[in-house]
Amino acid sequence: MLVLRGLAFIGEKWQRANIAISDSGYIVRIWRSSYVNRQILSKVDAIYNASEYLIIPGLVDVHVHFREPGEEYKEDFATGSKAALASGITTVGDMPNNRPPIDSLENFKKKLQIVSKNAYTDFFLYVMLTSPSELSNIYKKYGSVPVKVYLYHRNSIENLFKWSLPRELLYVFHAEHPEYVTDHNKAKDAHELDSIRPIQAELKGLDVAIKFAMENKCRVHITHVTSYAVVKEIAEARKKGIRITCDVTPHHLVFFLERINPRSPLYKVLPPIRNRDAHISLIKAVARGLVDAIASDHAPHSHKEKECDFSEAPPGIAGIQYLLPLLYSISKVTNIDFELLVRMASENPARIFGIRKKGRIKVGNLADLVVFDPKCKEVIDPDKSLSKATQHPYNGMLVRGKVIATFLRGRLVYENEYITSKSGTYVWECN
Ligand code: DOR
């Protein structure tokens, strides 16, 4: 039995604790460090002393693009998930916009086979909005996988209301309404991108998602919301009984138009980086506890693809390796509590996406644990990138806090900048 000792985030508060982990990777006992139980100590094989540090539940990042299969030159599951471990992420949800897209039982099966061999974190996989028969087949075989709805894809809206879709699944919306957006290639800088893909497009997209949730009597989740206006409507819909949740990205909490180089393709992302007012409103929404989750939306592209004019570049911001230090840094420069951000990145996404026994430090849960040093400061350095996407707008930024070690199901998988073990598993097989 392994025991992890340190200041742990248990439930809603910090507690000096010893966390005992069984050989099968579960938390079997938690006790205060001052209390020595001889009976337990006789069963302890090793103590990991993190007394100087914080112990945080492993993060659950429900929005990543690890590009496998099909675009491994941008990223692959091994590189993406190694970078995730370095940030204390122990579970990822990988998006289905692969080559080919994951829109059938066959493609889902193939992707699962590939990813199972290459994953360093636990993972679940999304399926694209596709015909009810494909969705039902996937659901029967692989459990309740989330469905990604790219609203701006041709026929998405029509199909949502034409098809009789399974109610048990969670529908996750990229909610930019196609009638209110223009092709991103038409924007020569981030200001123009914000104008041609405005917040209004997200509000109109949200209306579609709400209508769908009402008519289909199912749960919907709106990913990467960019302003309080959207969050407010979601909160109001929830008051009316609609089962709706949402998440934000770190890049919309860190960057705003007035502070970035608008012509740099590194800041090109969909939905776009907004102006200062929208950015501040989003921070307020998070601080008030109105946003359920935070997800990286790690969207890597090759150096070459991003080395062009803004208009030609593919949208997407990478940077998963720094999610936890970014959250800690955000809490230091805004009025958002770090504890709230930790829950938004662990407990809440685990609950929303139905990932059992993860997201919280408690007896009976899997021992996904992160040892975090809040005193450390680090300048983000592309030479230390474990992801293939070395170029992103966080490079050169000074962040606070550093992940010292990551445990996945009780196993030490990352320590002092090195990957120490590989044991990523499909989440529905973990319990
Ligand atoms: O900026 C984005 N990049 N937004 C998306 O919706 C897709 C993503 C990607 O896959 O690169």
PDB file of C-alpha atoms and ligand atoms in Angstrom, residues 65 67 97 150 152 174 224 269-270 299 301 315-316, ligand 1:
ATOM      1  CA  HIS A  65      -7.863  17.368 -29.931  1.00  0.00           C
ATOM      2  CA  ARG A  67      -5.518  14.381 -33.764  1.00  0.00           C
ATOM      3  CA  ASN A  97     -13.013  15.774 -35.775  1.00  0.00           C
ATOM      4  CA  TYR A 150     -20.559  21.284 -34.551  1.00  0.00           C
ATOM      5  CA  TYR A 152     -21.826  25.205 -38.116  1.00  0.00           C
ATOM      6  CA  HIS A 174     -19.852  24.055 -30.387  1.00  0.00           C
ATOM      7  CA  HIS A 224     -16.034  27.095 -24.790  1.00  0.00           C
ATOM      8  CA  VAL A 269      -9.249  30.193 -32.491  1.00  0.00           C
ATOM      9  CA  LEU A 270     -12.969  29.439 -32.771  1.00  0.00           C
ATOM     10  CA  ALA A 299      -6.141  22.282 -30.532  1.00  0.00           C
ATOM     11  CA  HIS A 301      -1.472  22.602 -35.414  1.00  0.00           C
ATOM     12  CA  PRO A 315      -7.913  27.974 -35.916  1.00  0.00           C
ATOM     13  CA  GLY A 316      -6.876  26.432 -32.605  1.00  0.00           C
TER      14      GLY A 316
HETATM   15  O1  DOR B   1     -10.290  26.760 -32.941  1.00  0.00           O
HETATM   16  C1  DOR B   1     -10.756  25.640 -33.075  1.00  0.00           C
HETATM   17  N1  DOR B   1      -9.974  24.599 -33.415  1.00  0.00           N
HETATM   18  N2  DOR B   1     -12.063  25.453 -32.905  1.00  0.00           N
HETATM   19  C2  DOR B   1     -12.653  24.270 -33.210  1.00  0.00           C
HETATM   20  O2  DOR B   1     -13.837  24.153 -33.052  1.00  0.00           O
HETATM   21  C3  DOR B   1     -11.880  23.164 -33.761  1.00  0.00           C
HETATM   22  C4  DOR B   1     -10.471  23.273 -33.338  1.00  0.00           C
HETATM   23  C5  DOR B   1      -9.561  22.328 -34.088  1.00  0.00           C
HETATM   24  O3  DOR B   1      -9.917  21.149 -34.227  1.00  0.00           O
HETATM   25  O4  DOR B   1      -8.477  22.748 -34.498  1.00  0.00           O
END
